[in-house]
Amino acid sequence: MKVPKLTKRSVDALKPAEKPYVAWCGALPGFGISVRPTGVMSFIAQYDFGGRAGSTRRATLGRYGVASGLTVEQARKLAEEILHDAKRGVDHVAAKAKRRAQLTVAQLCDEYLEHGCEHKKASTIAMDVGRINRHVRPCKIANMKIGDVQDVHIERLLKDIAEGKTAVKREGGKGYVATGGKSTATRTIRMLGSIFSYAVKRKYIAENPCKGAELYPDKKGERFLSSNEIQRLGDTLREAETVGLPWQPKSGPNAKHIPKKAAVAREIVSPFAIGAIRLLMLTGCRLREILNLRWSQVDLERGSLDLLDSKTGAKKILIGAAAAKVLEDLQSKRVEGNPYVIPGEAKGKPRSDLKRPWKRITDHAGLNVGSEGNPKPLRLHDLRHSFASMGVASNLGLSIVGKLLGHASPTTTQRYAHIGESAERRALNEIENRIAAAAGMIETAEVIDYKRDAV
């Protein structure tokens, strides 16, 4: 089949796929456009230089479809020049890499934020920008040429951030915008390592100076529930939705409005809040993945949640028997006109958070300060950590647990997807049954034989 010439019409017709691909021009060999899953398209020129293995070069010419980007014809002219020069012995890619080695660290950060973050979510990019502006740019390393940066400079930056030398006070001197510290230092160096990896990949530098740096332990505050704690949480959830939890007076100006029978008063917790917490326990999902879940994304017949968006993009979450029962119960209480599984008070909107019911429930279950010798309050995100730890403790394998949590990108050929899902389904049932049994949601282990997608 003849490859067509790249034109504005043919480029505009290109659609993103699950994996990056290149659409080549049939009229100019070596000229093409790279299309990423995010929809970002960049013109490229590819040529062989040196006539030996590994001698293929790929030059990025510029983006298409943005205000400052290239048109198809502008990109074609650039490609013609580069491909013609390659035949004359001029290696544009090597020359560009040599020039880029003269970039400062600050300039490299700017380029990375513009061209190296297409795979990241907006919230992650915002955190990267904050760490760059608060902990990298103010330091001496920001003005160093990237080719001169060594591991000793990375270790010095790590120490400076850890000791609070990059801390910034708020205007007026009340509190800090950025405090630094060991955890911040570790996360900043990890981010900087990704930026230098970008430079290595593009052959600006030969090695990543962050590689091998001894980082401080990243104490994110993860906590894993024991079987006893899961049981207490499950008991409290049942109490909260049936007889209710003991009434607690509000602090502040409303504290005077105390009912006469406050000592025996109880408060029923919303069944949607209870259902959301149970789904977080049984699926390992993130909070927003459950609160933003629509009924159109729930497939009880096949046992899955088809998320259109998440921290790692669109993905399918497998659910087991216990989670399916929770969803069926919520479906019987569905609010008319609201498309969300966990509806909020505003018409047609999802619930915004679970802060108040979660604190009420975990306080009553004794899962906060001092629980089993653990001084850290239990966070909703710790349910995800507990799901993962339960799977790893069951010897199900890190790759399988990672897939259930949406950590790993699919690398297996799509035609074998049904085999991988079978293993994931067994892992899901093992984790879910242990959690559901400990929480008293089910009496015996149960596995649903869900309908399979056609292969």
Tab-separated table of C-alpha atoms in Angstrom:
chain	number	residue	atom	x	y	z
A	1	MET	CA	0.000	0.000	0.000
A	2	LYS	CA	1.383	3.359	-1.027
A	3	VAL	CA	2.099	5.743	1.871
A	4	PRO	CA	0.385	9.091	1.220
A	5	LYS	CA	2.081	12.470	1.396
A	6	LEU	CA	1.708	14.350	4.675
A	7	THR	CA	-0.639	17.284	4.180
A	8	LYS	CA	-2.649	19.477	6.505
A	9	ARG	CA	-5.755	17.432	5.759
A	10	SER	CA	-4.061	14.070	6.460
A	11	VAL	CA	-2.413	15.378	9.657
A	12	ASP	CA	-5.686	16.843	10.944
A	13	ALA	CA	-7.304	13.445	10.402
A	14	LEU	CA	-4.790	11.641	12.680
A	15	LYS	CA	-6.192	10.357	15.971
A	16	PRO	CA	-4.290	9.448	19.169
A	17	ALA	CA	-3.958	5.749	20.004
A	18	GLU	CA	-3.199	3.794	23.165
A	19	LYS	CA	0.519	3.879	22.307
A	20	PRO	CA	2.624	6.527	20.501
A	21	TYR	CA	3.016	6.069	16.747
A	22	VAL	CA	4.563	7.839	13.751
A	23	ALA	CA	2.763	8.720	10.518
A	24	TRP	CA	5.393	8.888	7.770
A	25	CYS	CA	5.339	10.997	4.625
A	26	GLY	CA	5.268	9.052	1.363
A	27	ALA	CA	6.745	11.948	-0.606
A	28	LEU	CA	9.774	12.646	1.647
A	29	PRO	CA	11.344	9.507	3.236
A	30	GLY	CA	12.443	10.224	6.801
A	31	PHE	CA	9.866	12.961	7.374
A	32	GLY	CA	6.986	12.153	9.712
A	33	ILE	CA	4.825	13.234	12.606
A	34	SER	CA	4.789	11.587	16.020
A	35	VAL	CA	1.365	11.206	17.659
A	36	ARG	CA	1.224	10.633	21.415
A	37	PRO	CA	-1.716	9.142	23.370
A	38	THR	CA	-2.332	12.605	24.832
A	39	GLY	CA	-2.976	13.980	21.347
A	40	VAL	CA	0.290	15.970	21.193
A	41	MET	CA	1.797	15.814	17.687
A	42	SER	CA	5.401	16.683	16.814
A	43	PHE	CA	7.146	16.680	13.428
A	44	ILE	CA	10.318	14.586	13.146
A	45	ALA	CA	13.132	13.923	10.701
A	46	GLN	CA	14.820	10.506	10.915
A	47	TYR	CA	18.066	9.519	9.195
A	48	ASP	CA	20.994	7.084	9.455
A	49	PHE	CA	24.398	8.490	10.305
A	50	GLY	CA	27.598	6.440	10.361
A	51	GLY	CA	26.203	3.339	8.674
A	52	ARG	CA	26.426	1.086	11.730
A	53	ALA	CA	24.103	-0.409	14.333
A	54	GLY	CA	22.523	2.228	16.512
A	55	SER	CA	23.314	4.996	14.028
A	56	THR	CA	19.696	6.067	13.466
A	57	ARG	CA	19.030	9.648	14.489
A	58	ARG	CA	15.651	11.254	15.092
A	59	ALA	CA	15.395	15.049	15.201
A	60	THR	CA	12.299	16.703	16.666
A	61	LEU	CA	11.363	19.682	14.516
A	62	GLY	CA	8.510	21.173	16.526
A	63	ARG	CA	4.891	20.730	17.523
A	64	TYR	CA	1.822	20.886	15.347
A	65	GLY	CA	-1.505	22.399	16.310
A	66	VAL	CA	-0.323	25.037	18.804
A	67	ALA	CA	-0.015	28.803	18.427
A	68	SER	CA	3.786	28.748	18.207
A	69	GLY	CA	3.926	25.430	16.336
A	70	LEU	CA	4.877	24.515	12.772
A	71	THR	CA	2.692	24.084	9.726
A	72	VAL	CA	3.138	20.923	7.641
A	73	GLU	CA	5.019	22.799	4.917
A	74	GLN	CA	7.300	24.603	7.381
A	75	ALA	CA	8.180	21.273	8.966
A	76	ARG	CA	8.777	19.696	5.540
A	77	LYS	CA	11.329	22.393	4.633
A	78	LEU	CA	13.184	21.869	7.937
A	79	ALA	CA	13.184	18.114	7.368
A	80	GLU	CA	14.543	18.539	3.820
A	81	GLU	CA	17.455	20.612	5.156
A	82	ILE	CA	18.304	18.146	7.924
A	83	LEU	CA	18.035	15.083	5.676
A	84	HIS	CA	20.129	16.777	2.961
A	85	ASP	CA	22.808	17.775	5.499
A	86	ALA	CA	22.928	14.210	6.861
A	87	LYS	CA	23.954	12.969	3.409
A	88	ARG	CA	26.773	15.553	3.475
A	89	GLY	CA	28.021	14.326	6.853
A	90	VAL	CA	26.345	16.879	9.123
A	91	ASP	CA	24.714	15.291	12.190
A	92	HIS	CA	22.082	17.760	13.405
A	93	VAL	CA	21.019	15.603	16.355
A	94	ALA	CA	24.573	15.382	17.730
A	95	ALA	CA	25.088	19.124	17.186
A	96	LYS	CA	21.869	19.930	19.017
A	97	ALA	CA	22.828	17.644	21.905
A	98	LYS	CA	26.179	19.420	22.176
A	99	ARG	CA	24.423	22.784	22.321
A	100	ARG	CA	21.916	21.485	24.860
A	101	ALA	CA	24.735	20.350	27.142
A	102	GLN	CA	25.389	24.061	27.633
A	103	LEU	CA	21.896	24.568	29.059
A	104	THR	CA	21.667	25.568	32.700
A	105	VAL	CA	19.666	23.400	35.093
A	106	ALA	CA	16.993	26.110	35.230
A	107	GLN	CA	16.736	26.153	31.419
A	108	LEU	CA	16.526	22.362	31.337
A	109	CYS	CA	13.663	22.519	33.844
A	110	ASP	CA	11.858	24.974	31.552
A	111	GLU	CA	12.304	22.689	28.538
A	112	TYR	CA	11.161	19.658	30.529
A	113	LEU	CA	7.986	21.423	31.668
A	114	GLU	CA	7.243	22.379	28.054
A	115	HIS	CA	8.154	19.160	26.232
A	116	GLY	CA	8.717	16.356	28.751
A	117	CYS	CA	5.484	16.321	30.768
A	118	GLU	CA	2.891	15.236	28.216
A	119	HIS	CA	2.347	11.956	30.092
A	120	LYS	CA	1.686	13.667	33.444
A	121	LYS	CA	-1.572	14.874	34.955
A	122	ALA	CA	-2.063	18.620	35.449
A	123	SER	CA	-1.977	18.210	39.249
A	124	THR	CA	1.397	16.409	39.076
A	125	ILE	CA	2.843	19.056	36.781
A	126	ALA	CA	1.675	21.728	39.243
A	127	MET	CA	3.605	19.966	42.039
A	128	ASP	CA	6.703	19.775	39.809
A	129	VAL	CA	6.458	23.500	39.069
A	130	GLY	CA	6.188	24.244	42.793
A	131	ARG	CA	9.253	22.167	43.672
A	132	ILE	CA	11.288	23.667	40.838
A	133	ASN	CA	10.397	27.245	41.766
A	134	ARG	CA	10.787	26.807	45.532
A	135	HIS	CA	13.662	24.371	45.901
A	136	VAL	CA	15.705	24.311	42.663
A	137	ARG	CA	15.750	27.800	41.158
A	138	PRO	CA	16.867	29.560	44.399
A	139	CYS	CA	19.954	27.306	44.685
A	140	LYS	CA	23.361	27.589	43.000
A	141	ILE	CA	22.744	24.452	40.973
A	142	ALA	CA	20.068	26.287	38.936
A	143	ASN	CA	22.757	28.341	37.136
A	144	MET	CA	25.120	25.421	36.514
A	145	LYS	CA	25.463	23.928	33.028
A	146	ILE	CA	23.829	20.499	32.989
A	147	GLY	CA	27.007	18.953	31.577
A	148	ASP	CA	28.903	20.122	34.673
A	149	VAL	CA	26.481	18.796	37.306
A	150	GLN	CA	27.861	15.863	39.297
A	151	ASP	CA	26.531	13.668	42.094
A	152	VAL	CA	28.253	15.872	44.694
A	153	HIS	CA	26.127	18.829	43.593
A	154	ILE	CA	22.951	16.749	43.854
A	155	GLU	CA	23.889	15.611	47.370
A	156	ARG	CA	24.558	19.232	48.372
A	157	LEU	CA	21.116	20.280	47.081
A	158	LEU	CA	19.517	17.375	48.945
A	159	LYS	CA	21.149	18.467	52.188
A	160	ASP	CA	20.265	22.154	51.703
A	161	ILE	CA	16.578	21.369	51.178
A	162	ALA	CA	16.551	18.946	54.115
A	163	GLU	CA	18.058	21.589	56.428
A	164	GLY	CA	15.439	24.151	55.417
A	165	LYS	CA	17.757	26.483	53.506
A	166	THR	CA	15.156	26.776	50.737
A	167	ALA	CA	12.300	27.501	53.162
A	168	VAL	CA	10.232	30.543	52.208
A	169	LYS	CA	8.154	32.521	54.706
A	170	ARG	CA	4.741	33.892	53.843
A	171	GLU	CA	4.285	37.610	53.441
A	172	GLY	CA	3.969	39.147	56.870
A	173	GLY	CA	6.130	36.420	58.409
A	174	LYS	CA	3.237	34.159	59.457
A	175	GLY	CA	4.027	30.565	58.571
A	176	TYR	CA	5.819	29.214	55.516
A	177	VAL	CA	4.995	28.790	51.849
A	178	ALA	CA	7.718	26.132	51.588
A	179	THR	CA	9.363	24.533	54.606
A	180	GLY	CA	11.815	22.078	53.095
A	181	GLY	CA	12.714	19.053	55.201
A	182	LYS	CA	13.932	15.538	54.468
A	183	SER	CA	10.775	14.265	52.750
A	184	THR	CA	10.600	17.348	50.532
A	185	ALA	CA	14.303	16.949	49.717
A	186	THR	CA	13.792	13.342	48.652
A	187	ARG	CA	10.803	14.120	46.447
A	188	THR	CA	12.555	17.102	44.848
A	189	ILE	CA	15.623	15.042	43.939
A	190	ARG	CA	13.422	12.292	42.522
A	191	MET	CA	11.711	14.888	40.339
A	192	LEU	CA	15.091	16.328	39.314
A	193	GLY	CA	16.186	12.785	38.456
A	194	SER	CA	13.278	12.551	36.015
A	195	ILE	CA	14.322	15.846	34.445
A	196	PHE	CA	17.912	14.668	33.997
A	197	SER	CA	16.605	11.344	32.591
A	198	TYR	CA	14.821	13.445	29.969
A	199	ALA	CA	18.188	15.058	29.142
A	200	VAL	CA	19.919	11.665	28.912
A	201	LYS	CA	17.189	10.271	26.661
A	202	ARG	CA	17.705	13.187	24.283
A	203	LYS	CA	21.481	12.714	24.463
A	204	TYR	CA	22.141	16.148	25.984
A	205	ILE	CA	24.263	14.416	28.628
A	206	ALA	CA	25.644	10.890	28.977
A	207	GLU	CA	24.656	10.078	32.576
A	208	ASN	CA	22.082	11.129	35.130
A	209	PRO	CA	23.879	12.822	38.065
A	210	CYS	CA	20.942	11.967	40.385
A	211	LYS	CA	21.462	8.254	39.869
A	212	GLY	CA	22.740	6.606	43.034
A	213	ALA	CA	22.051	9.560	45.317
A	214	GLU	CA	21.352	8.388	48.878
A	215	LEU	CA	17.917	9.824	49.602
A	216	TYR	CA	16.197	10.234	52.924
A	217	PRO	CA	13.297	7.880	53.678
A	218	ASP	CA	10.157	9.372	52.117
A	219	LYS	CA	7.774	9.298	55.066
A	220	LYS	CA	4.463	9.873	53.337
A	221	GLY	CA	2.530	8.666	56.373
A	222	GLU	CA	1.307	5.404	54.848
A	223	ARG	CA	-0.554	3.195	57.244
A	224	PHE	CA	-1.805	-0.337	56.772
A	225	LEU	CA	-4.838	-1.686	58.573
A	226	SER	CA	-4.515	-4.960	60.453
A	227	SER	CA	-7.294	-7.593	60.284
A	228	ASN	CA	-8.423	-6.457	63.743
A	229	GLU	CA	-8.641	-2.828	62.602
A	230	ILE	CA	-10.555	-3.802	59.466
A	231	GLN	CA	-13.036	-5.678	61.649
A	232	ARG	CA	-13.519	-2.649	63.901
A	233	LEU	CA	-14.024	-0.414	60.884
A	234	GLY	CA	-16.561	-2.837	59.422
A	235	ASP	CA	-18.450	-3.038	62.738
A	236	THR	CA	-18.581	0.754	62.963
A	237	LEU	CA	-19.856	1.093	59.399
A	238	ARG	CA	-22.745	-1.265	60.160
A	239	GLU	CA	-23.525	0.590	63.384
A	240	ALA	CA	-23.381	3.953	61.610
A	241	GLU	CA	-25.898	2.934	58.932
A	242	THR	CA	-28.318	1.109	61.251
A	243	VAL	CA	-28.626	2.435	64.827
A	244	GLY	CA	-26.321	5.395	64.215
A	245	LEU	CA	-23.278	6.708	66.064
A	246	PRO	CA	-23.474	8.544	69.403
A	247	TRP	CA	-24.333	12.186	68.829
A	248	GLN	CA	-21.425	14.604	69.242
A	249	PRO	CA	-21.917	18.332	69.926
A	250	LYS	CA	-20.279	20.771	67.551
A	251	SER	CA	-17.567	23.019	68.875
A	252	GLY	CA	-17.725	26.768	68.436
A	253	PRO	CA	-20.742	29.097	68.307
A	254	ASN	CA	-23.224	26.264	67.696
A	255	ALA	CA	-22.112	24.288	70.760
A	256	LYS	CA	-24.968	25.762	72.848
A	257	HIS	CA	-27.595	24.010	70.714
A	258	ILE	CA	-27.430	20.707	72.557
A	259	PRO	CA	-30.512	18.458	72.482
A	260	LYS	CA	-32.111	17.562	75.823
A	261	LYS	CA	-31.436	13.853	75.303
A	262	ALA	CA	-27.901	14.317	73.992
A	263	ALA	CA	-26.601	11.469	76.158
A	264	VAL	CA	-28.679	8.900	74.253
A	265	ALA	CA	-29.020	10.662	70.887
A	266	ARG	CA	-27.560	8.911	67.843
A	267	GLU	CA	-26.872	10.009	64.276
A	268	ILE	CA	-27.384	7.830	61.188
A	269	VAL	CA	-24.593	8.301	58.645
A	270	SER	CA	-25.534	8.737	54.976
A	271	PRO	CA	-25.740	5.384	53.141
A	272	PHE	CA	-23.826	6.973	50.258
A	273	ALA	CA	-20.918	7.909	52.542
A	274	ILE	CA	-20.952	4.371	53.974
A	275	GLY	CA	-21.066	2.894	50.479
A	276	ALA	CA	-18.189	5.083	49.285
A	277	ILE	CA	-15.975	3.965	52.173
A	278	ARG	CA	-16.792	0.310	51.520
A	279	LEU	CA	-15.943	0.698	47.835
A	280	LEU	CA	-12.621	2.314	48.749
A	281	MET	CA	-11.882	-0.651	51.020
A	282	LEU	CA	-12.810	-3.308	48.462
A	283	THR	CA	-11.341	-1.868	45.250
A	284	GLY	CA	-8.182	-0.003	46.242
A	285	CYS	CA	-9.450	2.991	44.240
A	286	ARG	CA	-8.451	6.564	44.926
A	287	LEU	CA	-10.996	8.831	46.620
A	288	ARG	CA	-11.851	10.911	43.530
A	289	GLU	CA	-12.209	7.760	41.415
A	290	ILE	CA	-15.106	6.681	43.651
A	291	LEU	CA	-16.667	10.078	44.339
A	292	ASN	CA	-16.612	10.980	40.622
A	293	LEU	CA	-17.840	7.545	39.512
A	294	ARG	CA	-20.920	7.651	37.258
A	295	TRP	CA	-23.463	4.861	36.875
A	296	SER	CA	-22.687	4.795	33.151
A	297	GLN	CA	-19.170	3.596	34.092
A	298	VAL	CA	-20.417	0.703	36.258
A	299	ASP	CA	-20.691	-2.688	34.536
A	300	LEU	CA	-22.110	-5.133	37.072
A	301	GLU	CA	-22.541	-7.801	34.402
A	302	ARG	CA	-18.811	-7.952	33.695
A	303	GLY	CA	-17.662	-6.849	37.130
A	304	SER	CA	-15.781	-3.690	36.255
A	305	LEU	CA	-15.658	0.084	36.584
A	306	ASP	CA	-14.657	1.804	33.348
A	307	LEU	CA	-13.013	5.035	34.498
A	308	LEU	CA	-12.690	7.690	31.814
A	309	ASP	CA	-10.117	9.626	33.800
A	310	SER	CA	-7.861	8.965	36.779
A	311	LYS	CA	-4.422	9.928	37.996
A	312	THR	CA	-2.945	7.529	35.424
A	313	GLY	CA	-5.537	8.149	32.694
A	314	ALA	CA	-8.457	6.022	31.519
A	315	LYS	CA	-8.510	2.517	33.020
A	316	LYS	CA	-10.711	-0.415	33.957
A	317	ILE	CA	-11.084	-1.393	37.622
A	318	LEU	CA	-12.128	-4.964	38.394
A	319	ILE	CA	-14.715	-5.507	41.139
A	320	GLY	CA	-15.663	-8.647	43.024
A	321	ALA	CA	-18.772	-10.011	44.700
A	322	ALA	CA	-18.682	-7.820	47.827
A	323	ALA	CA	-18.150	-4.590	45.874
A	324	ALA	CA	-20.927	-5.589	43.463
A	325	LYS	CA	-23.336	-5.989	46.417
A	326	VAL	CA	-22.381	-2.524	47.687
A	327	LEU	CA	-23.084	-1.056	44.239
A	328	GLU	CA	-26.409	-2.913	43.945
A	329	ASP	CA	-27.454	-1.496	47.322
A	330	LEU	CA	-26.467	2.019	46.244
A	331	GLN	CA	-28.315	1.528	42.960
A	332	SER	CA	-31.535	0.809	44.894
A	333	LYS	CA	-31.089	4.214	46.601
A	334	ARG	CA	-30.140	6.046	43.406
A	335	VAL	CA	-31.116	9.733	43.354
A	336	GLU	CA	-33.259	10.498	40.320
A	337	GLY	CA	-31.588	12.885	37.920
A	338	ASN	CA	-28.127	12.421	39.453
A	339	PRO	CA	-25.673	10.402	37.296
A	340	TYR	CA	-23.202	9.808	40.140
A	341	VAL	CA	-22.927	6.670	42.286
A	342	ILE	CA	-22.146	8.839	45.322
A	343	PRO	CA	-24.469	11.850	44.856
A	344	GLY	CA	-23.931	15.157	46.589
A	345	GLU	CA	-26.456	17.613	47.972
A	346	ALA	CA	-26.253	19.835	44.869
A	347	LYS	CA	-28.505	18.657	42.046
A	348	GLY	CA	-26.667	16.515	39.510
A	349	LYS	CA	-23.323	16.775	41.340
A	350	PRO	CA	-21.181	14.176	43.146
A	351	ARG	CA	-20.385	14.302	46.836
A	352	SER	CA	-17.390	16.608	47.324
A	353	ASP	CA	-15.662	14.798	50.204
A	354	LEU	CA	-16.027	12.329	53.084
A	355	LYS	CA	-14.168	14.289	55.764
A	356	ARG	CA	-16.898	14.594	58.398
A	357	PRO	CA	-18.344	11.029	58.222
A	358	TRP	CA	-14.845	9.553	57.968
A	359	LYS	CA	-13.690	11.307	61.144
A	360	ARG	CA	-16.878	10.299	62.986
A	361	ILE	CA	-16.455	6.671	61.943
A	362	THR	CA	-12.714	6.341	62.581
A	363	ASP	CA	-12.966	8.133	65.936
A	364	HIS	CA	-15.728	5.778	67.072
A	365	ALA	CA	-13.765	2.752	65.807
A	366	GLY	CA	-10.663	3.903	67.704
A	367	LEU	CA	-8.576	4.060	64.545
A	368	ASN	CA	-7.009	7.471	65.044
A	369	VAL	CA	-4.507	8.713	67.647
A	370	GLY	CA	-3.091	5.902	69.714
A	371	SER	CA	-4.653	3.090	67.702
A	372	GLU	CA	-2.594	-0.092	68.206
A	373	GLY	CA	0.413	1.997	69.105
A	374	ASN	CA	0.155	3.998	65.875
A	375	PRO	CA	-0.005	7.764	66.579
A	376	LYS	CA	-1.113	8.695	63.036
A	377	PRO	CA	-4.795	9.291	62.268
A	378	LEU	CA	-6.176	6.926	59.650
A	379	ARG	CA	-6.595	8.583	56.245
A	380	LEU	CA	-8.990	7.512	53.516
A	381	HIS	CA	-5.992	6.928	51.224
A	382	ASP	CA	-4.694	4.380	53.748
A	383	LEU	CA	-7.521	2.091	52.606
A	384	ARG	CA	-5.746	1.917	49.235
A	385	HIS	CA	-2.442	1.110	50.958
A	386	SER	CA	-4.198	-1.565	53.010
A	387	PHE	CA	-5.693	-3.112	49.858
A	388	ALA	CA	-2.225	-3.295	48.317
A	389	SER	CA	-0.562	-4.675	51.441
A	390	MET	CA	-3.265	-7.348	51.757
A	391	GLY	CA	-2.540	-8.480	48.218
A	392	VAL	CA	1.228	-8.542	48.676
A	393	ALA	CA	0.856	-10.399	51.993
A	394	SER	CA	-1.188	-13.022	50.136
A	395	ASN	CA	1.780	-13.667	47.796
A	396	LEU	CA	-0.208	-12.540	44.767
A	397	GLY	CA	2.749	-10.791	43.152
A	398	LEU	CA	3.610	-7.115	42.833
A	399	SER	CA	2.764	-6.975	39.130
A	400	ILE	CA	-0.770	-8.316	39.665
A	401	VAL	CA	-1.452	-6.015	42.620
A	402	GLY	CA	0.009	-3.109	40.641
A	403	LYS	CA	-2.385	-3.793	37.773
A	404	LEU	CA	-5.363	-3.898	40.123
A	405	LEU	CA	-4.331	-0.512	41.495
A	406	GLY	CA	-3.641	0.918	38.046
A	407	HIS	CA	0.083	1.411	38.680
A	408	ALA	CA	1.462	-0.593	35.753
A	409	SER	CA	0.903	0.249	32.088
A	410	PRO	CA	-0.296	-2.745	30.017
A	411	THR	CA	2.627	-4.259	28.137
A	412	THR	CA	1.114	-7.591	27.133
A	413	THR	CA	-0.216	-7.866	23.598
A	414	GLN	CA	-3.914	-7.034	23.555
A	415	ARG	CA	-4.908	-10.444	22.170
A	416	TYR	CA	-3.707	-12.020	25.442
A	417	ALA	CA	-5.594	-9.559	27.667
A	418	HIS	CA	-8.164	-12.180	28.739
A	419	ILE	CA	-5.406	-14.370	30.228
A	420	GLY	CA	-3.990	-11.487	32.277
A	421	GLU	CA	-7.456	-10.532	33.506
A	422	SER	CA	-8.058	-14.085	34.730
A	423	ALA	CA	-5.012	-13.830	36.991
A	424	GLU	CA	-6.063	-10.353	38.132
A	425	ARG	CA	-9.589	-11.619	38.840
A	426	ARG	CA	-8.252	-14.355	41.119
A	427	ALA	CA	-6.073	-11.803	42.910
A	428	LEU	CA	-8.999	-9.402	43.306
A	429	ASN	CA	-11.254	-12.086	44.800
A	430	GLU	CA	-8.517	-13.086	47.261
A	431	ILE	CA	-7.989	-9.506	48.481
A	432	GLU	CA	-11.647	-8.535	48.490
A	433	ASN	CA	-12.817	-11.647	50.325
A	434	ARG	CA	-10.249	-11.157	53.081
A	435	ILE	CA	-11.257	-7.520	53.569
A	436	ALA	CA	-14.997	-8.205	53.310
A	437	ALA	CA	-14.822	-11.143	55.729
A	438	ALA	CA	-12.816	-9.160	58.265
A	439	ALA	CA	-15.264	-6.266	57.999
A	440	GLY	CA	-18.253	-8.574	58.352
A	441	MET	CA	-19.677	-7.679	54.915
A	442	ILE	CA	-19.898	-11.354	53.884
A	443	GLU	CA	-20.133	-14.608	55.841
A	444	THR	CA	-18.342	-16.861	53.365
A	445	ALA	CA	-16.049	-16.290	50.422
A	446	GLU	CA	-17.978	-15.760	47.214
A	447	VAL	CA	-16.811	-15.496	43.630
A	448	ILE	CA	-19.015	-14.271	40.782
A	449	ASP	CA	-18.436	-15.754	37.319
A	450	TYR	CA	-18.675	-12.513	35.382
A	451	LYS	CA	-19.436	-12.409	31.674
A	452	ARG	CA	-16.235	-12.071	29.655
A	453	ASP	CA	-15.576	-9.618	26.883
A	454	ALA	CA	-15.205	-11.154	23.447
A	455	VAL	CA	-11.598	-11.719	22.443
